[in-house]
C-alpha cells in the first residue's frame, strides 16, 4: 500500500507544483514561451483551460492566474480524497476519532488539501532554490538563471539583508533552504 501512496504523492506533486508554478510565473510576468513554460503548459492546460473559459473576464485577466490556482486546489483536493479513501480502507473504514469514513472525509478532506498545497509549495520553492544555487556555481549564464532569479529574488533579498557575504560567498540560498525545511517540519 505504501508504494501506491508514494506513486499518488509523486504524480500529484508534479501536477500541483506545475499549477502553482504557473500561477507564480504568470504573476511575475515571466514569458511561458521558453522552458519551463511549454512543459508547465503541457502538464496543466487540460485542467486550467476549461476552468479559465468558465470564469468571469475579470478573473481571466487578473495579474495572478486564478484558473491555475483553482486547478492546484482541485488537484490537492483530489489527492486528499484519494489518500483519505486509502487510509479509511487500511483502517477498516473508521477514521478520525472513531467517526465513520464519510464523516471523517468531510472533516479531514479540506484540511488535508490545505496541508498538501502548503507542502507542495514549500518543497517546490526548495527545489527552485537548489536549482538556482547549483546553476549559479556550474552555469551562471544559463537562460534558466533569468527566470529563477526573477522568481527567487523577492525571497532571497530579505535574507541577504540579514546574512552578510562570507568570504565573497552568498549564503542567502542556504539560509532560505533551512527556513523552508523548518516550514516543512511545521506543516508535517
PDB file of C-alpha atoms in Angstrom:
ATOM      1  CA  UNK A   1       0.000   0.000   0.000  1.00  0.00           C
ATOM      2  CA  UNK A   2       2.898   2.376   0.703  1.00  0.00           C
ATOM      3  CA  UNK A   3       4.014   2.035  -2.935  1.00  0.00           C
ATOM      4  CA  UNK A   4       0.579   3.201  -4.090  1.00  0.00           C
ATOM      5  CA  UNK A   5       0.670   6.170  -1.688  1.00  0.00           C
ATOM      6  CA  UNK A   6       4.170   7.056  -2.935  1.00  0.00           C
ATOM      7  CA  UNK A   7       3.028   6.951  -6.571  1.00  0.00           C
ATOM      8  CA  UNK A   8      -0.041   9.090  -5.810  1.00  0.00           C
ATOM      9  CA  UNK A   9       2.111  11.587  -3.873  1.00  0.00           C
ATOM     10  CA  UNK A  10       4.667  11.821  -6.682  1.00  0.00           C
ATOM     11  CA  UNK A  11       2.155  12.211  -9.518  1.00  0.00           C
ATOM     12  CA  UNK A  12       0.140  14.818  -7.664  1.00  0.00           C
ATOM     13  CA  UNK A  13       3.271  16.686  -6.526  1.00  0.00           C
ATOM     14  CA  UNK A  14       4.268  17.176 -10.146  1.00  0.00           C
ATOM     15  CA  UNK A  15       0.770  18.303 -11.178  1.00  0.00           C
ATOM     16  CA  UNK A  16       0.082  20.569  -8.182  1.00  0.00           C
ATOM     17  CA  UNK A  17       3.543  22.153  -8.341  1.00  0.00           C
ATOM     18  CA  UNK A  18       3.198  22.729 -12.084  1.00  0.00           C
ATOM     19  CA  UNK A  19      -0.106  24.542 -11.486  1.00  0.00           C
ATOM     20  CA  UNK A  20       1.362  26.590  -8.615  1.00  0.00           C
ATOM     21  CA  UNK A  21       4.466  27.415 -10.663  1.00  0.00           C
ATOM     22  CA  UNK A  22       2.186  28.530 -13.498  1.00  0.00           C
ATOM     23  CA  UNK A  23       0.482  30.931 -11.059  1.00  0.00           C
ATOM     24  CA  UNK A  24       3.850  32.232  -9.877  1.00  0.00           C
ATOM     25  CA  UNK A  25       5.355  32.623 -13.367  1.00  0.00           C
ATOM     26  CA  UNK A  26       2.276  34.482 -14.617  1.00  0.00           C
ATOM     27  CA  UNK A  27       2.257  36.672 -11.504  1.00  0.00           C
ATOM     28  CA  UNK A  28       5.909  37.562 -12.092  1.00  0.00           C
ATOM     29  CA  UNK A  29       5.121  38.238 -15.776  1.00  0.00           C
ATOM     30  CA  UNK A  30       7.630  35.677 -16.988  1.00  0.00           C
ATOM     31  CA  UNK A  31       7.089  34.528 -20.563  1.00  0.00           C
ATOM     32  CA  UNK A  32       5.818  30.997 -20.988  1.00  0.00           C
ATOM     33  CA  UNK A  33       7.476  30.703 -24.422  1.00  0.00           C
ATOM     34  CA  UNK A  34      10.820  29.379 -23.152  1.00  0.00           C
ATOM     35  CA  UNK A  35      11.310  26.392 -20.867  1.00  0.00           C
ATOM     36  CA  UNK A  36       9.882  25.605 -18.367  1.00  0.00           C
ATOM     37  CA  UNK A  37       6.819  27.381 -19.816  1.00  0.00           C
ATOM     38  CA  UNK A  38       5.886  24.875 -22.557  1.00  0.00           C
ATOM     39  CA  UNK A  39       6.396  21.953 -20.152  1.00  0.00           C
ATOM     40  CA  UNK A  40       4.186  23.562 -17.483  1.00  0.00           C
ATOM     41  CA  UNK A  41       1.527  24.426 -20.056  1.00  0.00           C
ATOM     42  CA  UNK A  42       1.550  20.857 -21.374  1.00  0.00           C
ATOM     43  CA  UNK A  43       1.115  19.478 -17.851  1.00  0.00           C
ATOM     44  CA  UNK A  44      -1.663  21.841 -16.798  1.00  0.00           C
ATOM     45  CA  UNK A  45      -3.626  23.013 -19.854  1.00  0.00           C
ATOM     46  CA  UNK A  46      -6.011  20.043 -19.727  1.00  0.00           C
ATOM     47  CA  UNK A  47      -7.377  21.344 -16.411  1.00  0.00           C
ATOM     48  CA  UNK A  48      -6.621  25.087 -16.476  1.00  0.00           C
ATOM     49  CA  UNK A  49      -8.068  25.975 -19.887  1.00  0.00           C
ATOM     50  CA  UNK A  50     -11.624  24.675 -19.264  1.00  0.00           C
ATOM     51  CA  UNK A  51     -11.622  26.450 -15.892  1.00  0.00           C
ATOM     52  CA  UNK A  52     -10.402  29.681 -17.445  1.00  0.00           C
ATOM     53  CA  UNK A  53     -13.134  29.620 -20.107  1.00  0.00           C
ATOM     54  CA  UNK A  54     -15.831  29.302 -17.438  1.00  0.00           C
ATOM     55  CA  UNK A  55     -14.526  32.203 -15.309  1.00  0.00           C
ATOM     56  CA  UNK A  56     -15.586  35.851 -15.360  1.00  0.00           C
ATOM     57  CA  UNK A  57     -13.444  38.049 -17.621  1.00  0.00           C
ATOM     58  CA  UNK A  58     -12.093  39.993 -14.639  1.00  0.00           C
ATOM     59  CA  UNK A  59     -10.570  36.802 -13.220  1.00  0.00           C
ATOM     60  CA  UNK A  60      -9.268  35.735 -16.638  1.00  0.00           C
ATOM     61  CA  UNK A  61      -7.265  38.964 -16.927  1.00  0.00           C
ATOM     62  CA  UNK A  62      -6.120  39.214 -13.322  1.00  0.00           C
ATOM     63  CA  UNK A  63      -2.412  39.569 -12.525  1.00  0.00           C
ATOM     64  CA  UNK A  64      -2.415  36.208 -10.759  1.00  0.00           C
ATOM     65  CA  UNK A  65      -3.627  33.191 -12.717  1.00  0.00           C
ATOM     66  CA  UNK A  66      -6.809  32.341 -10.793  1.00  0.00           C
ATOM     67  CA  UNK A  67      -7.629  29.356 -13.009  1.00  0.00           C
ATOM     68  CA  UNK A  68      -4.244  27.758 -12.277  1.00  0.00           C
ATOM     69  CA  UNK A  69      -4.672  28.399  -8.554  1.00  0.00           C
ATOM     70  CA  UNK A  70      -8.095  26.748  -8.640  1.00  0.00           C
ATOM     71  CA  UNK A  71      -6.606  23.857 -10.626  1.00  0.00           C
ATOM     72  CA  UNK A  72      -3.905  23.375  -7.977  1.00  0.00           C
ATOM     73  CA  UNK A  73      -6.585  23.440  -5.266  1.00  0.00           C
ATOM     74  CA  UNK A  74      -8.755  20.943  -7.133  1.00  0.00           C
ATOM     75  CA  UNK A  75      -5.763  18.638  -7.638  1.00  0.00           C
ATOM     76  CA  UNK A  76      -4.878  18.882  -3.930  1.00  0.00           C
ATOM     77  CA  UNK A  77      -8.491  18.068  -3.001  1.00  0.00           C
ATOM     78  CA  UNK A  78      -8.388  15.062  -5.337  1.00  0.00           C
ATOM     79  CA  UNK A  79      -5.126  13.839  -3.813  1.00  0.00           C
ATOM     80  CA  UNK A  80      -6.502  14.360  -0.298  1.00  0.00           C
ATOM     81  CA  UNK A  81      -9.610  12.384  -1.196  1.00  0.00           C
ATOM     82  CA  UNK A  82      -7.591   9.513  -2.627  1.00  0.00           C
ATOM     83  CA  UNK A  83      -5.294   9.403   0.401  1.00  0.00           C
ATOM     84  CA  UNK A  84      -8.245   9.589   2.797  1.00  0.00           C
ATOM     85  CA  UNK A  85     -10.002   6.737   1.000  1.00  0.00           C
ATOM     86  CA  UNK A  86      -6.847   4.616   1.113  1.00  0.00           C
ATOM     87  CA  UNK A  87      -6.407   5.459   4.804  1.00  0.00           C
ATOM     88  CA  UNK A  88     -10.013   4.529   5.543  1.00  0.00           C
ATOM     89  CA  UNK A  89      -9.653   1.235   3.731  1.00  0.00           C
ATOM     90  CA  UNK A  90      -6.409   0.457   5.557  1.00  0.00           C
ATOM     91  CA  UNK A  91      -8.028   1.107   8.959  1.00  0.00           C
ATOM     92  CA  UNK A  92     -11.229  -0.838   8.450  1.00  0.00           C
ATOM     93  CA  UNK A  93     -13.353   2.137   7.367  1.00  0.00           C
ATOM     94  CA  UNK A  94     -13.001   4.033  10.653  1.00  0.00           C
ATOM     95  CA  UNK A  95     -11.201   7.353  10.623  1.00  0.00           C
ATOM     96  CA  UNK A  96     -10.533  10.247  12.951  1.00  0.00           C
ATOM     97  CA  UNK A  97     -11.940   9.856  16.486  1.00  0.00           C
ATOM     98  CA  UNK A  98     -13.905   6.726  15.660  1.00  0.00           C
ATOM     99  CA  UNK A  99     -16.034   8.522  13.050  1.00  0.00           C
ATOM    100  CA  UNK A 100     -17.237   6.529  10.089  1.00  0.00           C
ATOM    101  CA  UNK A 101     -15.445   7.067   6.806  1.00  0.00           C
ATOM    102  CA  UNK A 102     -17.900   9.591   5.224  1.00  0.00           C
ATOM    103  CA  UNK A 103     -17.946  11.792   8.348  1.00  0.00           C
ATOM    104  CA  UNK A 104     -14.166  11.633   8.646  1.00  0.00           C
ATOM    105  CA  UNK A 105     -13.721  12.540   4.985  1.00  0.00           C
ATOM    106  CA  UNK A 106     -15.894  15.632   5.339  1.00  0.00           C
ATOM    107  CA  UNK A 107     -13.770  16.874   8.263  1.00  0.00           C
ATOM    108  CA  UNK A 108     -10.290  15.886   7.107  1.00  0.00           C
ATOM    109  CA  UNK A 109     -10.547  16.350   3.350  1.00  0.00           C
ATOM    110  CA  UNK A 110     -10.206  20.170   3.124  1.00  0.00           C
ATOM    111  CA  UNK A 111      -7.604  20.245   5.906  1.00  0.00           C
ATOM    112  CA  UNK A 112      -5.510  17.615   4.173  1.00  0.00           C
ATOM    113  CA  UNK A 113      -5.799  19.516   0.867  1.00  0.00           C
ATOM    114  CA  UNK A 114      -4.530  22.723   2.524  1.00  0.00           C
ATOM    115  CA  UNK A 115      -1.648  20.767   4.033  1.00  0.00           C
ATOM    116  CA  UNK A 116      -0.846  19.297   0.608  1.00  0.00           C
ATOM    117  CA  UNK A 117      -0.859  22.740  -1.030  1.00  0.00           C
ATOM    118  CA  UNK A 118       1.463  24.160   1.634  1.00  0.00           C
ATOM    119  CA  UNK A 119       3.801  21.173   1.479  1.00  0.00           C
ATOM    120  CA  UNK A 120       3.997  21.231  -2.324  1.00  0.00           C
ATOM    121  CA  UNK A 121       4.608  24.994  -2.353  1.00  0.00           C
ATOM    122  CA  UNK A 122       7.423  24.716   0.200  1.00  0.00           C
ATOM    123  CA  UNK A 123       9.007  21.681  -1.480  1.00  0.00           C
ATOM    124  CA  UNK A 124       8.740  23.319  -4.888  1.00  0.00           C
ATOM    125  CA  UNK A 125      10.407  26.535  -3.734  1.00  0.00           C
ATOM    126  CA  UNK A 126      13.089  24.394  -2.084  1.00  0.00           C
ATOM    127  CA  UNK A 127      13.761  22.669  -5.417  1.00  0.00           C
ATOM    128  CA  UNK A 128      13.919  26.021  -7.215  1.00  0.00           C
ATOM    129  CA  UNK A 129      16.380  27.416  -4.648  1.00  0.00           C
ATOM    130  CA  UNK A 130      18.565  24.304  -5.055  1.00  0.00           C
ATOM    131  CA  UNK A 131      18.443  24.671  -8.856  1.00  0.00           C
ATOM    132  CA  UNK A 132      19.356  28.355  -8.551  1.00  0.00           C
ATOM    133  CA  UNK A 133      22.289  27.599  -6.242  1.00  0.00           C
ATOM    134  CA  UNK A 134      23.630  24.790  -8.427  1.00  0.00           C
ATOM    135  CA  UNK A 135      23.297  26.772 -11.642  1.00  0.00           C
ATOM    136  CA  UNK A 136      24.984  29.802 -10.062  1.00  0.00           C
ATOM    137  CA  UNK A 137      28.049  27.648  -9.434  1.00  0.00           C
ATOM    138  CA  UNK A 138      28.050  25.494 -12.563  1.00  0.00           C
ATOM    139  CA  UNK A 139      26.486  27.629 -15.309  1.00  0.00           C
ATOM    140  CA  UNK A 140      25.722  31.156 -14.065  1.00  0.00           C
ATOM    141  CA  UNK A 141      24.791  32.469 -17.540  1.00  0.00           C
ATOM    142  CA  UNK A 142      22.207  29.769 -18.226  1.00  0.00           C
ATOM    143  CA  UNK A 143      18.848  31.012 -19.564  1.00  0.00           C
ATOM    144  CA  UNK A 144      17.179  29.366 -16.570  1.00  0.00           C
ATOM    145  CA  UNK A 145      19.058  31.727 -14.241  1.00  0.00           C
ATOM    146  CA  UNK A 146      16.994  34.599 -15.620  1.00  0.00           C
ATOM    147  CA  UNK A 147      13.576  33.285 -14.649  1.00  0.00           C
ATOM    148  CA  UNK A 148      14.866  31.634 -11.471  1.00  0.00           C
ATOM    149  CA  UNK A 149      16.407  34.925 -10.417  1.00  0.00           C
ATOM    150  CA  UNK A 150      13.183  36.828 -11.104  1.00  0.00           C
ATOM    151  CA  UNK A 151      11.175  34.317  -9.072  1.00  0.00           C
ATOM    152  CA  UNK A 152      13.566  33.920  -6.156  1.00  0.00           C
ATOM    153  CA  UNK A 153      14.993  37.425  -5.730  1.00  0.00           C
ATOM    154  CA  UNK A 154      11.971  38.618  -3.694  1.00  0.00           C
ATOM    155  CA  UNK A 155      12.531  35.668  -1.342  1.00  0.00           C
ATOM    156  CA  UNK A 156      16.326  35.932  -1.194  1.00  0.00           C
ATOM    157  CA  UNK A 157      16.666  39.718  -0.789  1.00  0.00           C
ATOM    158  CA  UNK A 158      15.321  39.891   2.799  1.00  0.00           C
ATOM    159  CA  UNK A 159      17.700  37.069   3.752  1.00  0.00           C
ATOM    160  CA  UNK A 160      20.603  38.835   2.000  1.00  0.00           C
ATOM    161  CA  UNK A 161      19.960  41.907   4.153  1.00  0.00           C
ATOM    162  CA  UNK A 162      20.350  39.801   7.320  1.00  0.00           C
ATOM    163  CA  UNK A 163      23.167  37.441   6.284  1.00  0.00           C
ATOM    164  CA  UNK A 164      26.407  39.068   5.116  1.00  0.00           C
ATOM    165  CA  UNK A 165      28.668  37.618   2.449  1.00  0.00           C
ATOM    166  CA  UNK A 166      31.147  35.162   3.938  1.00  0.00           C
ATOM    167  CA  UNK A 167      34.422  35.230   2.029  1.00  0.00           C
ATOM    168  CA  UNK A 168      32.574  36.544  -1.016  1.00  0.00           C
ATOM    169  CA  UNK A 169      30.029  33.705  -0.915  1.00  0.00           C
ATOM    170  CA  UNK A 170      26.303  34.495  -0.739  1.00  0.00           C
ATOM    171  CA  UNK A 171      24.771  32.175   1.866  1.00  0.00           C
ATOM    172  CA  UNK A 172      21.211  33.500   1.492  1.00  0.00           C
ATOM    173  CA  UNK A 173      20.176  30.446  -0.530  1.00  0.00           C
ATOM    174  CA  UNK A 174      21.382  28.113   2.217  1.00  0.00           C
ATOM    175  CA  UNK A 175      19.555  30.121   4.883  1.00  0.00           C
ATOM    176  CA  UNK A 176      16.372  30.090   2.763  1.00  0.00           C
ATOM    177  CA  UNK A 177      16.681  26.314   2.345  1.00  0.00           C
ATOM    178  CA  UNK A 178      16.953  25.922   6.126  1.00  0.00           C
ATOM    179  CA  UNK A 179      13.893  28.155   6.627  1.00  0.00           C
ATOM    180  CA  UNK A 180      11.943  26.142   4.038  1.00  0.00           C
ATOM    181  CA  UNK A 181      12.923  22.905   5.795  1.00  0.00           C
ATOM    182  CA  UNK A 182      11.677  24.331   9.095  1.00  0.00           C
ATOM    183  CA  UNK A 183       8.430  25.271   7.334  1.00  0.00           C
ATOM    184  CA  UNK A 184       8.101  21.727   6.001  1.00  0.00           C
ATOM    185  CA  UNK A 185       8.648  20.333   9.505  1.00  0.00           C
ATOM    186  CA  UNK A 186       5.918  22.605  10.865  1.00  0.00           C
ATOM    187  CA  UNK A 187       3.496  21.597   8.093  1.00  0.00           C
ATOM    188  CA  UNK A 188       4.252  17.954   8.852  1.00  0.00           C
TER     189      UNK A 188
END
